[in-house]
Amino acid sequence: MNKKQLIILGAGTAGTIMANKLHHALDSNQWQISIVDRDNRHYYQPGFLFIPFGIYEPNEVVKPRTDYIPQGVNFIIDEIDRIDGENNRVFLRSGKSPVYDVLIVATGVETAPQETPGLKDKLWYKDIFDFYTYDGAVKLAEKLRTWEGGKLVINLAETQIKCPVAPLEFAFLADSYFTDKGMRDKVEIKYVTPLSGAFTKPKATEMLNGLMAEKHIEVIPDFYLAAVDNQKKVIISYEGREVPFDLLISVPVNKGDAMVERSSMGDEDGLNFIPTDKFSLQSKKFQNVFVIGDTTNVPASKAGSVAHFEADILTDNVVKFINKEPMTATFDGHSNCFIETGHEKAALIDFNYDTEPLPGKFPFAAIGPMDLLKPTHTNHLGKLFFRWVYWHLLLTGKKLPVPTHMSMKGKIVEEHKVDSLVM
Amino acid sequence: METVLTQALPVNKEGYLLDSKLWTPEWAKEVAAQLNITLTDKHFEVLKWLRDKHASGVPLTIRKVGASGLVDIKEFYALFPGGPLKISSKIAGIPKPASCI
């Protein structure tokens, strides 16, 4: 009997977790699972943040993808050309075109500096760096080692970016780094963002704006990047405002994989995110195509914790879909992450589609409560411990001490709720 | 002196219309005037587009408006200076755009 085919596109965080979970959930006599990626290097992406400051060495954030893909799952190294959803087929660059019964798209997002005129130009990797790529983080580490100070500008080119707290963490860690080097007085740090404050949600923004002020980091809000002038060394907004820099740390526009565009499956803003049901994670275009992680257009953070929570829901729904049962598992937009705030402290946030990050205590099962929305050393240890959790528990789909759906336990709620937060 | 809307409709504390179905062009003109914007046909084209997208459940971003074919991002800023998506959403009678983190 020919086995049915389940193909996962992308062996990053979301794809690898799904391969592990479905390998357990599906009968291997009936189903063959395959997973496709272009190479065999799995990056621990949260670690990129620490490389510029010498906290992690580059070799600490990369391992072979094959170490985390279970035996029995077919790992295909190839470039994905496109999905033919009408004919249930994936076209690969090698010329192969496997057919699927169920497809899971987990091709993630990447930085697209070429979207902004002047960003990837003469000064790229000289005075302009990103830290969302392995190369950028490594080159920035070299730059910072000998940089003598000046105007350090951190700029977010777009509002929808992977790991939305990472640029804030970068700012806090930079403050720490230059303080420890005894040269904080020689560095002026500006945080230039298209958002109206340091962050999107009111309570967290209040806390983070406060931290920014405390650390003498100037927040320049509502700045939507139009171009970079390499001659004058300024970033320019659509309204014509200019901010000068000596060293620009850019978070470029984030885009889904170009494969999405070639498959005509992207959202209308041209950023290659796939329209996805925000509760079931089914693609809005094809019933047997599911989408997980950074690739979706659901209004949740593009972050590893979200991919992890989504994987629980999606495993359940894929099994139900295969058994022709109603897909009852619903994703609530749950996100949970540590925010490194410098000087060996971190804050913790926990939220979902409807509830913004709130203060209080977070009850980690078996570990104990941690403070929400408040920088503590314990949270910092949690953040560092998370790398071990990522490699040993998260990728292989094991249970973590955090519930899939957000819980209000320990959170402090004020009486009124801001209605504009509800989508 | 605070201007009193002749077309008063229920809004939240940030001034966003609570029920987008109650929206009228006259109300939009008054809200825009308070924000020192005189609405032109071009403004109304953009407002209509925003309202249609909102009604069909599409999350809105500045980039999406820029890709709408009606205006590019620069023109969008020129029509609604400051924070174009926040301001145009208010005038269009749809909720404040939720930046999804």
Coordinates of C-alpha atoms in Angstrom, one line a residue, chain A:
Chain A
M1 CA 0.0 0.0 0.0
N2 CA 1.3 3.4 -0.9
K3 CA 1.7 5.7 2.2
K4 CA 0.0 9.0 2.4
Q5 CA 2.3 12.0 2.2
L6 CA 2.6 14.8 4.7
I7 CA 5.2 17.4 3.7
I8 CA 6.6 20.2 5.9
L9 CA 8.2 23.1 4.2
G10 CA 11.0 24.6 6.4
A11 CA 13.0 22.9 9.1
G12 CA 13.3 25.9 11.4
T13 CA 11.7 26.1 14.9
A14 CA 8.1 25.6 13.8
G15 CA 8.8 22.9 11.1
T16 CA 11.1 20.9 13.3
I17 CA 8.6 20.9 16.2
M18 CA 5.8 19.8 13.9
A19 CA 8.0 16.9 12.4
N20 CA 8.6 15.6 16.0
K21 CA 5.0 16.0 17.1
L22 CA 3.4 14.5 14.0
H23 CA 5.9 11.6 14.0
H24 CA 4.4 10.6 17.3
A25 CA 0.8 11.5 16.4
L26 CA 0.5 9.7 13.0
D27 CA 0.7 6.0 12.2
S28 CA 4.0 5.5 10.3
N29 CA 2.5 2.6 8.5
Q30 CA 0.0 4.9 6.8
W31 CA 1.9 8.2 6.7
Q32 CA 5.3 9.3 5.4
I33 CA 6.4 12.6 6.8
S34 CA 9.0 14.6 4.8
I35 CA 10.6 18.0 5.7
V36 CA 12.4 20.3 3.3
D37 CA 15.0 22.9 3.9
R38 CA 17.8 24.4 1.9
D39 CA 20.7 23.4 4.2
N40 CA 21.5 21.5 7.3
R41 CA 22.2 24.4 9.7
H42 CA 19.7 25.1 12.4
Y43 CA 20.3 28.4 14.1
Y44 CA 19.2 29.2 17.7
Q45 CA 17.9 32.6 16.5
P46 CA 17.3 34.1 20.0
G47 CA 21.1 33.7 20.5
F48 CA 21.9 36.2 17.7
L49 CA 21.1 39.1 20.0
F50 CA 23.9 38.1 22.4
I51 CA 26.7 37.6 19.7
P52 CA 27.4 41.4 19.1
F53 CA 28.1 41.8 22.8
G54 CA 30.4 38.8 23.1
I55 CA 28.0 37.1 25.5
Y56 CA 27.6 34.1 23.1
E57 CA 30.2 32.9 20.6
P58 CA 28.9 32.3 17.1
N59 CA 29.5 28.5 17.3
E60 CA 27.1 28.3 20.3
V61 CA 24.0 29.1 18.2
V62 CA 24.2 26.5 15.4
K63 CA 23.7 22.8 15.1
P64 CA 22.8 20.3 12.3
R65 CA 19.1 20.2 11.6
T66 CA 19.4 16.5 11.3
D67 CA 20.1 16.2 15.0
Y68 CA 16.5 17.3 15.7
I69 CA 14.6 15.5 13.0
P70 CA 13.3 12.1 14.1
Q71 CA 14.3 8.8 12.5
G72 CA 11.7 7.9 10.0
V73 CA 11.1 11.4 8.9
N74 CA 12.5 12.0 5.4
F75 CA 14.8 15.2 5.4
I76 CA 15.1 16.7 1.9
I77 CA 17.8 19.3 1.3
D78 CA 16.6 21.4 -1.6
E79 CA 15.4 24.9 -2.5
I80 CA 11.6 25.2 -2.6
D81 CA 10.5 26.7 -5.9
R82 CA 6.8 26.9 -5.4
I83 CA 3.6 25.3 -4.1
D84 CA 1.0 24.2 -6.6
G85 CA -2.0 24.1 -4.3
E86 CA -4.5 23.2 -7.0
N87 CA -2.6 20.0 -7.8
N88 CA -1.3 19.3 -4.3
R89 CA 2.3 19.4 -5.4
V90 CA 5.5 21.1 -4.4
F91 CA 8.1 22.0 -7.0
L92 CA 11.7 21.9 -5.8
R93 CA 14.8 23.4 -7.5
S94 CA 16.4 20.0 -8.2
G95 CA 13.5 19.3 -10.5
K96 CA 11.7 16.9 -8.1
S97 CA 8.0 17.6 -7.5
P98 CA 6.6 15.6 -4.6
V99 CA 2.8 15.3 -4.2
Y100 CA 1.2 15.8 -0.8
D101 CA -2.0 14.9 1.0
V102 CA -1.3 17.4 3.7
L103 CA 1.1 20.3 3.5
I104 CA 2.5 22.4 6.4
V105 CA 4.2 25.7 5.5
A106 CA 6.8 26.8 8.0
T107 CA 9.2 28.8 5.9
G108 CA 9.5 31.6 8.3
V109 CA 10.6 35.2 7.5
E110 CA 13.8 36.8 6.6
T111 CA 15.2 40.3 6.7
A112 CA 14.8 42.2 3.4
P113 CA 17.2 45.3 3.6
Q114 CA 16.8 45.7 -0.2
E115 CA 13.3 46.9 0.4
T116 CA 14.6 50.3 1.7
P117 CA 16.6 52.5 -0.6
G118 CA 20.1 53.1 0.7
L119 CA 20.0 50.5 3.5
K120 CA 22.0 47.8 1.8
D121 CA 24.5 50.1 0.2
K122 CA 28.0 51.5 0.6
L123 CA 27.9 51.5 4.4
W124 CA 26.3 48.0 4.8
Y125 CA 28.5 46.1 7.2
K126 CA 30.7 49.1 7.6
D127 CA 28.6 51.5 9.6
I128 CA 25.2 49.8 9.1
F129 CA 24.5 46.4 10.6
D130 CA 21.6 44.1 11.3
F131 CA 21.7 41.5 14.1
Y132 CA 18.8 39.3 12.9
T133 CA 21.1 37.3 10.7
Y134 CA 24.1 35.2 11.7
D135 CA 26.4 37.2 9.4
G136 CA 25.1 40.5 10.6
A137 CA 25.5 39.5 14.3
V138 CA 29.0 38.2 13.8
K139 CA 30.2 41.2 11.8
L140 CA 28.6 43.6 14.3
A141 CA 30.5 41.9 17.2
E142 CA 33.8 42.7 15.3
K143 CA 32.6 46.3 14.8
L144 CA 31.6 46.9 18.4
R145 CA 34.9 45.6 19.8
T146 CA 36.9 48.5 18.3
W147 CA 34.1 51.2 18.0
E148 CA 35.1 54.4 19.7
G149 CA 31.6 55.8 20.3
G150 CA 29.3 58.3 18.7
K151 CA 25.7 58.3 17.7
L152 CA 24.2 54.8 17.9
V153 CA 20.8 54.6 16.2
I154 CA 18.6 51.5 16.5
N155 CA 15.9 51.6 13.9
L156 CA 12.9 49.4 13.1
A157 CA 11.9 49.7 9.4
E158 CA 8.5 48.1 9.9
T159 CA 6.0 47.2 12.7
Q160 CA 5.7 43.6 11.8
I161 CA 9.0 42.0 12.7
K162 CA 10.3 38.8 14.0
C163 CA 10.8 38.8 17.8
P164 CA 9.5 42.3 18.4
V165 CA 11.2 42.7 21.7
A166 CA 14.7 42.0 20.4
P167 CA 15.4 45.6 19.3
L168 CA 14.5 46.8 22.8
E169 CA 16.8 44.1 24.3
F170 CA 19.6 45.3 21.9
A171 CA 19.2 48.8 23.2
F172 CA 19.4 47.7 26.9
L173 CA 22.3 45.4 26.2
A174 CA 24.1 48.1 24.4
D175 CA 23.7 50.4 27.4
S176 CA 25.1 47.7 29.6
Y177 CA 28.0 46.9 27.2
F178 CA 29.2 50.4 26.9
T179 CA 28.8 51.0 30.6
D180 CA 31.0 48.0 31.3
K181 CA 33.6 49.2 28.8
G182 CA 33.7 52.5 30.7
M183 CA 32.6 54.5 27.6
R184 CA 28.8 55.0 28.0
D185 CA 29.4 58.8 28.1
K186 CA 30.8 58.5 24.6
V187 CA 27.8 56.8 23.1
E188 CA 24.4 58.5 22.4
I189 CA 21.8 55.8 22.0
K190 CA 18.6 56.6 20.0
Y191 CA 15.7 54.1 19.5
V192 CA 13.8 55.1 16.4
T193 CA 10.6 53.2 15.8
P194 CA 7.4 53.4 13.6
L195 CA 5.4 52.6 16.7
S196 CA 4.0 55.3 19.0
G197 CA 6.2 54.2 21.9
A198 CA 8.8 51.7 22.8
F199 CA 6.3 48.9 22.4
T200 CA 2.8 48.2 21.0
K201 CA 0.7 47.4 24.1
P202 CA 0.0 50.1 26.7
K203 CA 1.2 48.5 30.0
A204 CA 4.4 47.0 28.6
T205 CA 5.1 50.3 26.8
E206 CA 4.7 52.2 30.0
M207 CA 7.3 49.9 31.7
L208 CA 9.7 49.9 28.8
N209 CA 9.5 53.7 28.1
G210 CA 10.4 54.0 31.8
L211 CA 13.4 51.7 31.4
M212 CA 14.5 53.6 28.3
A213 CA 14.5 56.9 30.2
E214 CA 16.3 55.4 33.1
K215 CA 19.1 54.2 30.8
H216 CA 19.2 57.5 28.9
I217 CA 18.1 56.0 25.6
E218 CA 16.0 58.5 23.6
V219 CA 12.9 57.0 22.0
I220 CA 11.9 58.6 18.7
P221 CA 8.4 57.3 17.9
D222 CA 6.2 57.4 14.8
F223 CA 9.2 57.3 12.5
Y224 CA 8.4 55.3 9.4
L225 CA 11.7 54.7 7.5
A226 CA 11.7 55.7 3.8
A227 CA 15.4 55.7 2.9
V228 CA 19.0 55.9 4.2
D229 CA 21.3 58.6 3.0
N230 CA 24.8 57.0 3.0
Q231 CA 26.5 60.3 2.2
K232 CA 25.0 62.4 5.0
K233 CA 24.7 59.3 7.3
V234 CA 21.1 60.0 8.2
I235 CA 17.9 57.9 8.1
I236 CA 14.9 59.6 6.6
S237 CA 11.2 59.1 7.3
Y238 CA 8.3 59.3 4.8
E239 CA 7.6 62.7 6.3
G240 CA 11.1 63.9 5.6
R241 CA 12.4 63.8 9.2
E242 CA 16.1 62.9 9.5
V243 CA 18.0 61.2 12.3
P244 CA 21.8 61.3 12.0
F245 CA 23.9 58.2 12.9
D246 CA 27.5 57.1 13.2
L247 CA 26.5 53.5 13.7
L248 CA 23.1 52.3 12.5
I249 CA 21.6 49.1 13.9
S250 CA 18.8 48.3 11.5
V251 CA 15.9 45.9 11.8
P252 CA 15.1 45.8 8.1
V253 CA 11.6 45.1 6.7
N254 CA 10.8 41.4 7.4
K255 CA 9.4 39.3 4.5
G256 CA 8.1 35.8 4.2
D257 CA 10.0 33.5 1.9
A258 CA 10.0 34.4 -1.8
M259 CA 8.5 31.0 -2.5
V260 CA 5.2 32.3 -1.1
E261 CA 5.2 35.0 -3.8
R262 CA 6.0 32.4 -6.5
S263 CA 3.2 30.3 -5.2
S264 CA 0.8 33.3 -5.3
M265 CA -0.2 32.6 -1.7
G266 CA 0.9 35.9 0.0
D267 CA -1.1 38.6 1.7
E268 CA -1.9 41.7 -0.3
D269 CA 0.8 43.9 1.3
G270 CA 3.4 42.0 -0.7
L271 CA 5.3 40.9 2.5
N272 CA 4.8 37.2 1.7
F273 CA 2.9 36.3 4.8
I274 CA 0.2 33.7 4.2
P275 CA -3.5 34.4 5.0
T276 CA -4.2 31.9 7.7
D277 CA -7.2 31.2 10.0
K278 CA -6.0 32.7 13.3
F279 CA -7.7 30.0 15.4
S280 CA -7.3 26.8 13.4
L281 CA -4.1 27.7 11.5
Q282 CA -5.6 26.3 8.2
S283 CA -4.6 28.3 5.1
K284 CA -7.5 30.4 3.9
K285 CA -6.9 29.3 0.3
F286 CA -6.4 25.5 0.5
Q287 CA -8.1 23.1 3.0
N288 CA -5.2 20.6 3.1
V289 CA -2.6 23.4 3.6
F290 CA -1.7 24.6 7.1
V291 CA 0.6 27.4 8.1
I292 CA 2.6 27.8 11.3
G293 CA 5.1 30.2 12.9
D294 CA 6.4 33.4 11.3
T295 CA 4.9 32.6 7.9
T296 CA 1.3 33.2 8.9
N297 CA -0.5 36.6 8.8
V298 CA -2.2 35.9 12.2
P299 CA -2.0 38.9 14.6
A300 CA 0.4 37.3 17.0
S301 CA 4.1 37.8 17.6
K302 CA 6.5 36.3 15.2
A303 CA 8.4 34.4 17.8
G304 CA 9.6 30.9 18.8
S305 CA 7.2 30.7 21.8
V306 CA 4.3 31.4 19.5
A307 CA 5.4 28.7 17.1
H308 CA 5.7 26.3 20.0
F309 CA 2.1 27.0 21.2
E310 CA 0.8 26.9 17.7
A311 CA 2.4 23.5 17.2
D312 CA 0.2 22.0 20.0
I313 CA -2.9 23.3 18.3
L314 CA -1.8 22.4 14.8
T315 CA -0.9 18.8 15.7
D316 CA -4.4 18.3 17.1
N317 CA -6.1 19.9 14.1
V318 CA -4.0 18.0 11.5
V319 CA -4.9 14.7 13.2
K320 CA -8.6 15.8 13.2
F321 CA -8.4 16.9 9.6
I322 CA -6.9 13.6 8.5
N323 CA -9.7 11.7 10.5
K324 CA -12.3 14.0 8.9
E325 CA -13.4 15.3 12.3
P326 CA -14.1 19.0 13.0
M327 CA -10.9 20.9 13.9
T328 CA -11.8 22.0 17.4
A329 CA -8.4 23.1 18.7
T330 CA -8.1 26.9 18.6
F331 CA -5.0 29.1 18.9
D332 CA -5.5 32.0 21.3
G333 CA -2.5 34.1 20.1
H334 CA -0.5 33.1 23.2
S335 CA 3.1 34.5 23.4
N336 CA 5.5 34.3 26.2
C337 CA 9.0 35.8 26.3
F338 CA 11.8 37.1 28.4
I339 CA 13.0 40.7 27.7
E340 CA 16.7 41.1 28.5
T341 CA 17.0 44.5 30.1
G342 CA 20.7 44.7 30.6
H343 CA 23.0 44.4 33.7
E344 CA 22.0 40.7 34.1
K345 CA 18.3 41.4 34.5
A346 CA 15.3 40.5 32.4
A347 CA 11.5 41.0 32.4
L348 CA 8.9 38.5 31.4
I349 CA 5.8 39.0 29.4
D350 CA 2.9 36.7 28.7
F351 CA -0.1 37.6 26.6
N352 CA -2.5 36.6 23.8
Y353 CA -4.8 38.0 21.1
D354 CA -7.1 39.7 23.6
T355 CA -5.0 40.3 26.7
E356 CA -2.1 42.6 26.7
P357 CA 1.1 41.9 28.8
L358 CA 0.1 42.5 32.5
P359 CA 2.1 42.8 35.7
G360 CA 2.0 40.1 38.4
K361 CA 3.6 36.7 38.8
F362 CA 3.9 33.9 36.2
P363 CA 3.5 30.5 37.7
F364 CA 6.1 28.3 35.9
A365 CA 5.1 24.7 36.7
A366 CA 7.8 22.9 38.7
I367 CA 10.1 25.9 38.6
G368 CA 8.2 28.5 40.6
P369 CA 6.8 32.0 40.0
M370 CA 8.6 34.6 38.0
D371 CA 7.9 38.4 38.0
L372 CA 5.9 39.7 35.0
L373 CA 6.7 43.1 33.5
K374 CA 9.6 43.7 36.0
P375 CA 13.3 43.3 35.5
T376 CA 14.8 40.7 37.8
H377 CA 18.0 38.6 37.9
T378 CA 15.9 35.4 38.1
N379 CA 14.2 36.2 34.8
H380 CA 17.7 36.8 33.3
L381 CA 18.7 33.3 34.4
G382 CA 15.4 32.0 32.9
K383 CA 16.4 33.6 29.6
L384 CA 19.8 32.0 29.6
F385 CA 18.4 28.7 30.6
F386 CA 16.0 28.9 27.7
R387 CA 18.8 28.0 25.2
W388 CA 19.0 24.6 26.9
V389 CA 15.2 24.3 26.9
Y390 CA 15.2 25.1 23.1
W391 CA 17.6 22.4 22.1
H392 CA 16.6 19.7 24.5
L393 CA 12.8 20.1 25.0
L394 CA 11.2 22.6 22.6
L395 CA 12.5 21.5 19.2
T396 CA 11.8 17.8 19.9
G397 CA 8.2 18.7 20.9
K398 CA 8.5 17.8 24.5
K399 CA 6.2 19.3 27.1
L400 CA 7.3 22.6 28.6
P401 CA 6.2 24.1 32.0
V402 CA 4.0 26.6 30.2
P403 CA 0.3 26.0 29.2
T404 CA -0.6 26.2 25.5
H405 CA -3.4 28.6 26.2
M406 CA -2.6 31.8 28.1
S407 CA -3.8 31.7 31.7
M408 CA -4.8 34.7 33.9
K409 CA -3.4 33.0 37.0
G410 CA -1.1 35.4 38.8
K411 CA -1.8 38.4 36.6
I412 CA -3.0 41.7 38.0
V413 CA -5.9 43.2 36.1
E414 CA -7.2 46.7 36.4
E415 CA -10.9 47.3 36.1
H416 CA -11.1 48.8 32.7
K417 CA -9.8 47.2 29.5
V418 CA -8.7 49.2 26.5
D419 CA -11.1 48.2 23.9
S420 CA -9.0 49.2 20.9
L421 CA -6.7 46.2 21.7
V422 CA -9.3 43.7 20.7
M423 CA -9.0 42.8 17.0

